[in-house]
Amino acid sequence: MRRLVRDDSQASVPSFSVDQTAYTDPDVYERERERVFAHSWLYFAHESEVPTPGSFLARSLCGRPLVLTRDLEGALHVVENTCAHRGARVCQEHRGTARVFQCPYHLWTYELDGRLRAVPDDERYATPLDRAVLGLRRPRMDVYRGFVFVAFDAEVGALTDHLGGAREYLDLVCDQSEQGFEVIPGTYDLDLNANWKLLAENTLDGYHLDKLHRRVYTAYAAEGRGALRRDGGAFALGGGHAVIELTPPVRRLTAFWAPPWPESLRPTIEARRIALEQKFGVARAHKMTQTNRILLVFPNLLVLDGESGNVWLRAFEPASTSLTHIRMQVIAPRGEEAAERTLRLREALRFSGPAARATPDDIEVMESCQRGFNNSRESDVSRGLGHDAQRHVDEVQMRGFWTHWQALLGDDR
Amino acid sequence: VSGPSITRAALEDFLYADAALLDEWQLDAWLTTFAADAQYIVPPLDVPDGDPATTLCLINENLAELTLRVQQLRDGLVLAERPRSRTRRMIGNVRRLDAAAVGLVRVAANFTIHRFRDGQRQDLIGHYDHLLRPTTEGLRFVRRRAVLDLETFAPVGVLTTLL
């Protein structure tokens, strides 16, 4: 495959661009499925989505039906939702609790960890069934601070090695709550009629925020939320991971109170800021709570920490060159006060989501880009080249993504 | 108009007029059908009976927030409604339910909204569970709750239509 990322960032007149067939060519898509998604750790779920022993969550990952379970001892498992016998689903519900999974077809029965427990009328098999082989298959699974990752390649390296430079940014999120985070009920499942890489780029794009999303800030001003002037940085973290930081935050329930939030919440929020400074030091606490960040954990998880006062997860996966499934959820400190939870949920609706103020415009513009790619030009990704410090409105984070992507796809002309 | 004397036919007339205002994009007139203390709620697709205090809804707005939403739609600031979509609403199965509060009328109805824009078609199907307050000017929304039956937003990923 020919090289699609043109990196002349070291040239006397530096430039960086991407051939737009990277978003449209079915051969590129097939190669991505094999080289990016088939051999990588992929974000799958948050452990709070299976809260109690016996809980399960059935969900597809890259088109493959899986189930996340918590067994009766509390251990997490990911099993394929596919009977070892003839392939039917063994779990019909999206979520719930169960003691076993039973395939409706011939009633083969499995433990929550996938082991085969019972086969009805098994005397007609020539030799006794090998129960050790006939369980539900289990892809590789590992958990980092509540984030459950899956890999379909058994030989893939350790999850912490994969997370690499993204790890410290996930820590900056997770350290904000001593009692850990939980997913709030209510999921936005939506389809983007555009390539998955557009979503990664768009979410990491600080340049468009006060332009495409002017109406978000017009509405903030109308609600007495003040003008938004922000600074920040952009970083390529290696391995395709990337982050932009924005400061100051508009407001954050963790530790950044601002009007028009009720005065009654101010002491609690201030006390949390001070407690975090004492625990982690002023510099790190400042980074945690007085800075927003948008993190891409390559290849399929975006964490928007601080946007509209909340922590949003966007998990996504390609379904074709021009179709991407997106799942948006909010995570919040486990067991937080009802007043804070209610406020958090009202704040959350101001930016992300199919009916909120920013996401509909993002989706519209990404789909517009995808159609524009039929004219096959090159996308410019050069902002910030020629400058030492990379600001949040620059594109070094996208260049890191694209450089890693190109390396994975190979360049064999 | 007193609460108990409102007939189903009157509620149907009210809901048909409501649908017409939205299809005809008479948004300012539509806003006047909301009481000052109104709530506009659209629960998430996967928790259709969700409580907005504990569930991430799609929409949970007071009148000020709804007014901002309408202004942004009307002023062409919402990219997915510029140019605006064509919609056609069908209202059916209108039923009067027992209201939880004195002086309010609770009405349930089914809706189908066909939306066409930019070569795509979106079918929004669900039901209403409204609380209305009879006033001298007519019925006013105290709670407008629209519950979608969709499992996902495919094939169109946005919800810019007023439900």
Coordinates of C-alpha atoms in Angstrom, one line a residue:
Chain A
M1 CA 0.0 0.0 0.0
R2 CA 1.3 3.4 -0.9
R3 CA 2.1 5.9 1.9
L4 CA -0.8 8.2 2.6
V5 CA 0.7 10.3 5.4
R6 CA 3.2 12.9 3.9
D7 CA 5.4 14.1 6.7
D8 CA 7.7 17.0 5.7
S9 CA 7.7 18.4 9.2
Q10 CA 11.6 18.6 9.1
A11 CA 11.7 20.4 5.7
S12 CA 12.8 24.1 5.5
V13 CA 9.2 24.9 4.7
P14 CA 7.6 22.3 7.0
S15 CA 4.3 20.6 6.1
F16 CA 2.2 17.6 7.0
S17 CA -0.7 16.2 5.1
V18 CA -2.9 13.1 4.7
D19 CA -4.1 11.8 1.4
Q20 CA -7.9 11.6 1.8
T21 CA -8.1 8.2 0.4
A22 CA -7.1 7.2 3.9
Y23 CA -10.7 7.8 4.9
T24 CA -12.4 6.3 1.8
D25 CA -10.4 3.4 0.3
P26 CA -11.9 0.0 1.2
D27 CA -8.4 -1.6 1.0
V28 CA -7.2 0.8 3.6
Y29 CA -10.2 -0.1 5.8
E30 CA -9.5 -3.8 5.5
R31 CA -5.8 -3.2 6.3
E32 CA -6.8 -1.2 9.4
R33 CA -9.1 -3.9 10.6
E34 CA -6.2 -6.3 10.5
R35 CA -3.3 -4.2 11.5
V36 CA -4.9 -1.6 13.9
F37 CA -7.8 -3.4 15.4
A38 CA -7.1 -7.1 15.3
H39 CA -3.8 -6.9 17.2
S40 CA -4.3 -4.1 19.7
W41 CA -5.8 -3.6 23.1
L42 CA -9.3 -2.1 22.6
Y43 CA -11.4 -0.3 25.2
F44 CA -14.5 -2.4 25.8
A45 CA -16.4 -1.3 29.0
H46 CA -16.1 0.2 32.4
E47 CA -16.1 -2.3 35.3
S48 CA -18.9 -0.3 37.0
E49 CA -21.2 -1.5 34.2
V50 CA -21.2 -4.9 35.9
P51 CA -21.6 -3.7 39.5
T52 CA -22.5 -6.8 41.5
P53 CA -21.6 -10.5 41.5
G54 CA -23.6 -12.2 38.7
S55 CA -23.9 -8.9 36.6
F56 CA -23.3 -9.1 32.9
L57 CA -23.2 -6.7 30.0
A58 CA -23.5 -7.9 26.4
R59 CA -22.0 -5.6 23.8
S60 CA -20.2 -6.0 20.5
L61 CA -16.7 -4.9 19.9
C62 CA -15.6 -4.5 16.3
G63 CA -18.6 -6.5 15.2
R64 CA -17.9 -9.4 17.6
P65 CA -20.6 -10.2 20.2
L66 CA -19.0 -10.4 23.7
V67 CA -20.2 -10.4 27.3
L68 CA -18.5 -8.8 30.2
T69 CA -19.4 -10.7 33.4
R70 CA -18.6 -10.5 37.1
D71 CA -18.7 -13.9 38.6
L72 CA -20.1 -14.8 42.0
E73 CA -16.7 -14.3 43.6
G74 CA -16.5 -10.8 42.0
A75 CA -13.9 -11.5 39.3
L76 CA -14.3 -10.0 35.8
H77 CA -14.4 -12.0 32.6
V78 CA -15.0 -11.3 29.0
V79 CA -16.4 -14.2 26.9
E80 CA -17.6 -14.5 23.4
N81 CA -21.4 -14.4 23.2
T82 CA -21.4 -17.4 20.9
C83 CA -22.2 -21.0 21.8
A84 CA -19.4 -23.5 21.3
H85 CA -21.9 -25.9 19.7
R86 CA -23.5 -24.0 16.8
G87 CA -22.9 -20.4 17.3
A88 CA -26.1 -18.9 18.7
R89 CA -26.1 -16.2 21.3
V90 CA -25.9 -17.6 24.9
C91 CA -26.9 -14.2 26.4
Q92 CA -30.0 -12.6 24.9
E93 CA -30.2 -9.5 27.2
H94 CA -28.1 -6.4 27.0
R95 CA -27.5 -6.3 30.8
G96 CA -28.7 -7.9 33.9
T97 CA -27.7 -10.6 36.4
A98 CA -27.4 -14.3 35.8
R99 CA -26.0 -17.4 37.5
V100 CA -25.3 -19.2 34.2
F101 CA -25.8 -18.6 30.5
Q102 CA -27.9 -21.1 28.6
C103 CA -28.0 -21.3 24.8
P104 CA -31.7 -21.3 23.7
Y105 CA -31.0 -23.7 20.8
H106 CA -29.9 -27.0 22.5
L107 CA -29.7 -25.7 26.1
W108 CA -25.9 -26.0 26.4
T109 CA -25.1 -24.2 29.7
Y110 CA -22.1 -22.1 30.6
E111 CA -20.6 -20.6 33.8
L112 CA -20.2 -16.8 33.9
D113 CA -16.4 -17.4 33.3
G114 CA -17.3 -19.3 30.1
R115 CA -16.7 -22.9 31.3
L116 CA -19.1 -25.4 29.8
R117 CA -21.3 -26.7 32.7
A118 CA -23.9 -28.9 31.1
V119 CA -24.9 -30.5 27.8
P120 CA -28.3 -32.1 27.6
D121 CA -28.6 -35.7 26.3
D122 CA -24.9 -36.0 25.7
E123 CA -24.9 -39.9 25.5
R124 CA -25.2 -39.7 21.7
Y125 CA -21.7 -38.4 21.1
A126 CA -19.2 -41.0 20.1
T127 CA -16.7 -39.9 22.7
P128 CA -17.3 -37.9 25.9
L129 CA -17.3 -34.1 25.1
D130 CA -14.1 -32.3 26.0
R131 CA -15.5 -29.7 28.4
A132 CA -12.1 -28.0 28.7
V133 CA -12.2 -27.1 24.9
L134 CA -16.0 -26.5 24.6
G135 CA -16.3 -23.4 26.8
L136 CA -17.1 -20.0 25.5
R137 CA -13.9 -18.5 24.1
R138 CA -12.3 -15.8 26.0
P139 CA -10.3 -13.0 24.3
R140 CA -7.5 -11.4 26.2
M141 CA -8.9 -9.1 28.9
D142 CA -7.2 -6.7 31.3
V143 CA -8.4 -3.8 33.5
Y144 CA -6.6 -0.5 34.1
R145 CA -8.2 1.4 37.0
G146 CA -11.7 0.3 36.1
F147 CA -11.3 0.6 32.3
V148 CA -11.8 -2.9 30.8
F149 CA -9.7 -3.6 27.6
V150 CA -9.9 -6.6 25.3
A151 CA -7.5 -7.9 22.6
F152 CA -8.4 -10.5 20.0
D153 CA -4.7 -11.4 19.6
A154 CA -3.6 -13.7 22.4
E155 CA 0.1 -12.7 21.8
V156 CA -0.5 -9.0 22.3
G157 CA 1.8 -7.4 25.0
A158 CA 0.9 -6.2 28.4
L159 CA -1.9 -3.6 28.6
T160 CA 0.2 -1.2 30.6
D161 CA 2.9 -1.3 27.9
H162 CA 0.2 -0.5 25.3
L163 CA -1.2 2.4 27.4
G164 CA 2.3 3.9 27.5
G165 CA 2.2 7.6 27.6
A166 CA -1.6 7.7 27.9
R167 CA -1.4 6.1 31.3
E168 CA -0.4 9.2 33.3
Y169 CA -3.3 11.1 31.7
L170 CA -5.8 8.3 32.7
D171 CA -4.3 8.6 36.2
L172 CA -5.0 12.3 36.2
V173 CA -8.6 11.4 35.7
C174 CA -8.9 8.4 38.0
D175 CA -7.0 10.1 40.9
Q176 CA -9.8 12.7 41.1
S177 CA -12.1 10.3 43.1
E178 CA -10.9 8.4 46.1
Q179 CA -13.9 6.1 45.9
G180 CA -13.4 5.5 42.1
F181 CA -15.7 6.2 39.2
E182 CA -18.9 4.7 37.9
V183 CA -20.8 5.0 34.6
I184 CA -24.0 7.0 35.1
P185 CA -27.1 5.2 33.6
G186 CA -28.0 6.5 30.2
T187 CA -26.0 5.8 27.1
Y188 CA -25.8 7.6 23.8
D189 CA -25.4 5.1 20.9
L190 CA -25.1 6.9 17.7
D191 CA -23.8 6.3 14.2
L192 CA -21.5 8.7 12.4
N193 CA -21.6 8.4 8.6
A194 CA -18.0 9.2 8.4
N195 CA -14.6 7.5 8.9
W196 CA -13.5 6.7 12.5
K197 CA -10.3 8.7 12.1
L198 CA -12.4 11.8 11.6
L199 CA -13.9 11.3 15.1
A200 CA -10.4 11.0 16.6
E201 CA -9.2 14.2 14.8
N202 CA -12.4 16.2 15.5
T203 CA -12.4 15.4 19.2
L204 CA -8.7 16.3 19.6
D205 CA -9.1 19.5 17.6
G206 CA -8.8 22.6 19.8
Y207 CA -8.8 24.9 16.7
H208 CA -12.5 24.4 15.9
L209 CA -13.9 24.8 19.4
D210 CA -14.6 28.5 19.4
K211 CA -15.4 28.4 15.7
L212 CA -17.7 25.6 14.8
H213 CA -19.1 25.6 18.4
R214 CA -19.7 29.4 18.7
R215 CA -23.3 28.7 19.6
V216 CA -22.2 26.7 22.7
Y217 CA -20.4 29.8 24.0
T218 CA -23.2 32.2 23.0
A219 CA -25.5 30.0 25.1
Y220 CA -23.0 30.0 28.0
A221 CA -22.9 33.7 27.9
A222 CA -26.7 33.9 27.9
E223 CA -26.7 31.7 31.0
G224 CA -24.3 33.9 32.9
R225 CA -21.4 31.6 32.4
G226 CA -19.0 34.3 31.2
A227 CA -16.7 34.5 28.3
L228 CA -14.3 31.7 27.5
R229 CA -10.7 32.5 26.9
R230 CA -8.5 29.5 27.2
D231 CA -4.9 28.5 26.7
G232 CA -3.4 25.0 26.7
G233 CA -1.1 22.6 25.1
A234 CA -1.1 19.6 22.7
F235 CA 1.0 16.5 23.0
A236 CA 1.6 13.4 21.0
L237 CA 2.1 10.6 23.6
G238 CA 3.6 7.9 21.3
G239 CA 1.8 4.8 20.2
G240 CA -0.9 6.9 18.6
H241 CA -2.1 8.2 21.9
A242 CA -2.6 12.0 22.1
V243 CA -3.9 14.7 24.3
I244 CA -4.8 18.3 24.4
E245 CA -5.0 20.3 27.6
L246 CA -7.2 23.4 28.1
T247 CA -7.0 25.8 30.9
P248 CA -8.7 27.3 32.8
P249 CA -11.7 24.9 32.8
V250 CA -15.2 26.4 32.5
R251 CA -16.2 24.7 35.7
R252 CA -15.6 21.3 37.1
L253 CA -17.6 19.5 39.8
T254 CA -14.4 17.9 41.1
A255 CA -12.7 21.1 42.2
F256 CA -13.4 24.2 40.2
W257 CA -16.5 26.0 41.3
A258 CA -17.8 28.9 39.2
P259 CA -21.1 30.8 38.8
P260 CA -23.9 30.1 38.2
W261 CA -23.5 27.1 40.3
P262 CA -25.2 27.4 43.7
E263 CA -23.0 28.9 46.5
S264 CA -24.1 26.0 48.7
L265 CA -21.8 23.7 46.7
R266 CA -18.8 26.0 46.8
P267 CA -17.4 24.9 50.2
T268 CA -17.5 21.2 49.2
I269 CA -15.9 21.8 45.9
E270 CA -13.2 24.0 47.5
A271 CA -12.5 21.4 50.2
R272 CA -12.0 18.8 47.5
R273 CA -9.5 21.0 45.7
I274 CA -7.5 21.5 49.0
A275 CA -7.6 17.8 49.8
L276 CA -6.3 16.9 46.4
E277 CA -3.5 19.5 46.7
Q278 CA -2.5 18.0 50.0
K279 CA -2.6 14.5 48.7
F280 CA -0.9 15.0 45.3
G281 CA 1.0 18.3 45.7
V282 CA -0.1 21.7 44.2
A283 CA 1.3 21.2 40.8
R284 CA -0.2 17.8 40.1
A285 CA -3.5 18.7 41.7
H286 CA -3.6 21.8 39.5
K287 CA -3.1 19.7 36.5
M288 CA -5.8 17.3 37.6
T289 CA -8.5 19.9 38.5
Q290 CA -7.7 23.3 37.0
T291 CA -7.0 21.9 33.5
N292 CA -9.3 20.1 31.2
R293 CA -8.0 17.4 28.9
I294 CA -9.1 15.5 25.9
L295 CA -7.3 12.2 25.6
L296 CA -7.2 9.6 22.8
V297 CA -6.3 6.2 24.1
F298 CA -5.3 4.6 20.7
P299 CA -7.2 3.3 18.9
N300 CA -10.8 3.5 20.2
L301 CA -11.3 5.5 23.4
L302 CA -11.6 9.2 23.9
V303 CA -11.8 10.7 27.4
L304 CA -13.1 14.2 27.6
D305 CA -12.2 15.2 31.2
G306 CA -13.8 18.5 32.3
E307 CA -16.0 19.3 29.4
S308 CA -19.2 20.8 30.8
G309 CA -17.9 19.9 34.3
N310 CA -18.0 16.2 33.6
V311 CA -15.9 13.2 32.4
W312 CA -17.2 11.8 29.2
L313 CA -16.1 8.6 27.5
R314 CA -16.5 8.2 23.8
A315 CA -15.8 4.6 22.7
F316 CA -15.9 4.1 19.0
E317 CA -15.3 1.5 16.3
P318 CA -15.4 1.5 12.5
A319 CA -18.1 -0.4 10.7
S320 CA -17.0 0.6 7.2
T321 CA -14.9 3.3 5.5
S322 CA -17.7 5.7 6.2
L323 CA -19.6 4.4 9.2
T324 CA -18.5 4.6 12.8
H325 CA -20.4 3.5 15.8
I326 CA -20.0 5.8 18.8
R327 CA -21.0 5.2 22.4
M328 CA -21.0 8.2 24.7
Q329 CA -21.2 7.8 28.5
V330 CA -20.5 10.0 31.6
I331 CA -18.5 8.6 34.5
A332 CA -18.7 10.2 37.9
P333 CA -17.4 9.6 41.4
R334 CA -19.0 6.6 43.0
G335 CA -21.6 7.4 45.6
E336 CA -21.5 11.2 45.2
E337 CA -24.1 13.4 46.9
A338 CA -27.5 13.6 45.2
A339 CA -27.3 17.3 44.7
E340 CA -24.0 17.1 42.9
R341 CA -25.2 14.2 40.8
T342 CA -28.3 16.1 39.7
L343 CA -26.3 19.2 38.8
R344 CA -23.7 17.1 37.0
L345 CA -26.4 15.6 34.8
R346 CA -27.9 19.0 34.0
E347 CA -24.4 20.3 33.1
A348 CA -23.6 17.3 31.0
L349 CA -26.4 18.1 28.6
R350 CA -24.9 21.4 27.5
F351 CA -22.2 20.1 25.2
S352 CA -22.0 16.4 24.2
G353 CA -24.8 14.2 22.8
P354 CA -27.0 14.0 19.8
A355 CA -29.4 16.6 21.2
A356 CA -26.8 18.8 22.9
R357 CA -25.2 22.0 21.7
A358 CA -21.9 20.7 20.2
T359 CA -22.2 17.1 19.0
P360 CA -24.8 17.7 16.4
D361 CA -22.6 20.2 14.7
D362 CA -19.6 17.9 15.0
I363 CA -21.4 15.1 13.4
E364 CA -22.8 17.3 10.6
V365 CA -19.3 18.7 9.8
M366 CA -17.6 15.3 9.9
E367 CA -20.2 13.8 7.5
S368 CA -19.7 16.9 5.4
C369 CA -15.9 16.2 5.3
Q370 CA -16.4 12.6 4.4
R371 CA -18.5 13.6 1.4
G372 CA -15.9 16.1 0.5
F373 CA -13.2 13.4 0.5
N374 CA -14.8 12.1 -2.7
N375 CA -13.0 14.9 -4.4
S376 CA -9.7 13.4 -3.2
R377 CA -7.6 16.2 -1.9
E378 CA -5.1 16.2 0.9
S379 CA -6.0 17.1 4.5
D380 CA -3.6 19.6 6.0
V381 CA -2.4 18.7 9.5
S382 CA 0.4 21.2 9.8
R383 CA -0.7 23.7 12.4
G384 CA 2.0 24.4 14.9
L385 CA 4.9 23.3 12.7
G386 CA 7.7 25.9 13.0
H387 CA 6.8 26.7 16.6
D388 CA 8.5 25.1 19.6
A389 CA 5.7 25.0 22.1
Q390 CA 2.5 23.3 20.8
R391 CA -0.7 24.9 21.8
H392 CA -4.1 23.2 22.2
V393 CA -5.1 24.9 18.9
D394 CA -2.2 23.2 17.1
E395 CA -2.0 19.7 15.6
V396 CA 1.0 17.9 16.9
Q397 CA -1.4 15.4 18.7
M398 CA -3.0 14.6 15.3
R399 CA 0.4 14.2 13.7
G400 CA 1.4 11.7 16.4
F401 CA -1.8 9.8 15.7
W402 CA -1.2 9.7 11.9
T403 CA 2.4 8.8 12.2
H404 CA 1.6 5.8 14.3
W405 CA -1.3 4.8 12.0
Q406 CA 1.0 4.9 9.0
A407 CA 3.6 2.8 10.8
L408 CA 1.0 0.2 11.6
L409 CA -0.3 0.1 8.1
G410 CA 3.1 -0.2 6.6
D411 CA 4.7 1.5 3.7
D412 CA 5.5 -1.1 1.1
R413 CA 4.7 1.0 -1.9
Chain B
V1 CA -61.2 25.5 31.0
S2 CA -61.3 23.3 34.1
G3 CA -59.3 20.1 34.3
P4 CA -61.8 17.4 34.5
S5 CA -64.1 18.8 31.8
I6 CA -61.4 18.5 29.0
T7 CA -62.4 15.9 26.5
R8 CA -60.2 13.6 24.6
A9 CA -61.2 15.5 21.4
A10 CA -59.9 18.7 22.9
L11 CA -56.6 17.0 23.8
E12 CA -56.3 15.7 20.3
D13 CA -57.0 19.2 18.9
F14 CA -54.2 20.5 21.1
L15 CA -51.7 17.9 20.1
Y16 CA -52.5 18.2 16.4
A17 CA -52.0 22.0 16.6
D18 CA -48.7 21.4 18.5
A19 CA -47.5 19.1 15.6
A20 CA -48.6 21.6 13.0
L21 CA -46.6 24.4 14.7
L22 CA -43.5 22.3 14.7
D23 CA -43.9 21.0 11.1
E24 CA -44.5 24.6 10.0
W25 CA -41.6 25.9 12.0
Q26 CA -43.7 28.4 13.9
L27 CA -41.3 28.0 16.8
D28 CA -42.0 31.3 18.7
A29 CA -45.7 30.5 18.7
W30 CA -44.8 26.9 19.9
L31 CA -42.8 28.3 22.8
T32 CA -45.9 30.2 24.1
T33 CA -47.6 26.9 24.8
F34 CA -45.1 26.3 27.7
A35 CA -45.8 27.3 31.3
A36 CA -43.1 29.3 33.0
D37 CA -42.2 26.3 35.2
A38 CA -42.2 23.9 32.3
Q39 CA -39.8 21.0 31.9
Y40 CA -38.9 19.4 28.5
I41 CA -37.6 15.9 28.9
V42 CA -36.3 13.3 26.5
P43 CA -34.9 10.2 28.3
P44 CA -32.0 8.2 26.9
L45 CA -32.8 5.4 24.5
D46 CA -31.6 2.7 26.8
V47 CA -33.4 3.9 30.0
P48 CA -36.8 5.1 28.7
D49 CA -38.2 5.4 32.2
G50 CA -35.1 7.2 33.5
D51 CA -35.4 9.9 36.2
P52 CA -33.5 13.0 35.0
A53 CA -32.0 13.4 38.5
T54 CA -30.1 10.1 38.3
T55 CA -30.1 9.3 34.6
L56 CA -28.2 10.9 31.7
C57 CA -31.1 12.1 29.6
L58 CA -30.9 13.3 26.0
I59 CA -32.8 16.5 27.0
N60 CA -33.7 17.9 30.4
E61 CA -34.5 21.6 30.0
N62 CA -36.3 24.3 31.8
L63 CA -38.1 27.1 29.8
A64 CA -35.0 29.3 29.6
E65 CA -32.9 26.4 28.2
L66 CA -35.6 25.4 25.8
T67 CA -35.9 29.0 24.6
L68 CA -32.2 29.1 23.9
R69 CA -32.6 25.8 21.9
V70 CA -35.4 27.3 19.9
Q71 CA -33.5 30.6 19.2
Q72 CA -30.5 28.7 18.0
L73 CA -32.7 26.6 15.7
R74 CA -34.6 29.6 14.4
D75 CA -31.4 31.7 13.9
G76 CA -29.8 29.0 11.8
L77 CA -27.0 28.3 14.3
V78 CA -27.7 24.5 14.3
L79 CA -25.7 23.2 11.4
A80 CA -27.9 20.1 11.0
E81 CA -30.9 22.4 10.6
R82 CA -29.3 24.7 8.1
P83 CA -31.1 24.4 5.7
R84 CA -33.7 23.0 8.0
S85 CA -35.1 19.6 7.6
R86 CA -38.6 18.7 6.4
T87 CA -40.7 17.0 9.1
R88 CA -44.1 15.4 9.0
R89 CA -45.7 14.4 12.3
M90 CA -48.4 11.8 12.9
I91 CA -50.1 11.8 16.3
G92 CA -52.3 8.9 17.5
N93 CA -53.6 6.8 20.3
V94 CA -54.4 9.9 22.4
R95 CA -55.4 8.9 25.9
R96 CA -56.1 10.9 29.0
L97 CA -54.4 9.5 32.1
D98 CA -54.8 10.2 35.7
A99 CA -52.8 13.3 36.6
A100 CA -50.5 13.0 39.6
A101 CA -51.3 16.6 40.7
V102 CA -54.5 18.5 41.2
G103 CA -55.4 21.0 38.4
L104 CA -53.2 19.2 35.8
V105 CA -54.2 17.1 32.9
R106 CA -52.0 14.1 31.9
V107 CA -52.1 13.1 28.3
A108 CA -50.4 10.2 26.5
A109 CA -50.1 9.8 22.8
N110 CA -48.0 8.0 20.2
F111 CA -46.0 9.9 17.6
T112 CA -44.2 9.3 14.4
I113 CA -42.0 12.0 13.0
H114 CA -40.6 11.5 9.5
R115 CA -37.6 13.8 8.9
F116 CA -35.9 14.4 5.5
R117 CA -32.7 16.3 5.0
D118 CA -29.6 16.2 2.8
G119 CA -30.5 12.9 1.1
Q120 CA -31.3 11.1 4.3
R121 CA -34.4 10.0 6.1
Q122 CA -34.9 9.6 9.8
D123 CA -37.9 8.1 11.5
L124 CA -38.4 9.2 15.1
I125 CA -41.0 7.0 16.8
G126 CA -42.2 7.1 20.3
H127 CA -44.8 8.3 22.8
Y128 CA -45.6 11.4 24.7
D129 CA -46.4 11.6 28.4
H130 CA -47.3 15.3 29.0
L131 CA -48.6 17.2 31.9
L132 CA -50.8 20.2 30.9
R133 CA -52.2 23.1 32.9
P134 CA -55.5 24.5 31.7
T135 CA -55.4 28.3 31.6
T136 CA -57.6 31.1 30.3
E137 CA -55.4 31.1 27.2
G138 CA -55.6 27.4 26.7
L139 CA -53.6 24.4 27.7
R140 CA -49.9 25.0 28.7
F141 CA -47.1 22.4 29.0
V142 CA -45.9 21.9 32.6
R143 CA -44.0 18.7 31.5
R144 CA -43.4 17.8 28.0
R145 CA -41.9 14.3 28.0
A146 CA -41.1 12.5 24.7
V147 CA -39.9 8.9 24.9
L148 CA -38.3 7.4 21.8
D149 CA -38.6 3.7 20.9
L150 CA -35.4 3.8 18.8
E151 CA -32.5 1.5 20.0
T152 CA -29.8 3.7 18.4
F153 CA -29.8 7.0 16.5
A154 CA -28.8 5.2 13.3
P155 CA -28.9 6.0 10.4
V156 CA -28.9 9.7 11.4
G157 CA -26.7 10.5 14.4
V158 CA -28.3 13.7 15.6
L159 CA -31.5 14.7 17.4
T160 CA -32.1 18.3 16.3
T161 CA -35.8 17.8 15.8
L162 CA -38.0 19.2 18.5
L163 CA -39.9 16.2 19.8

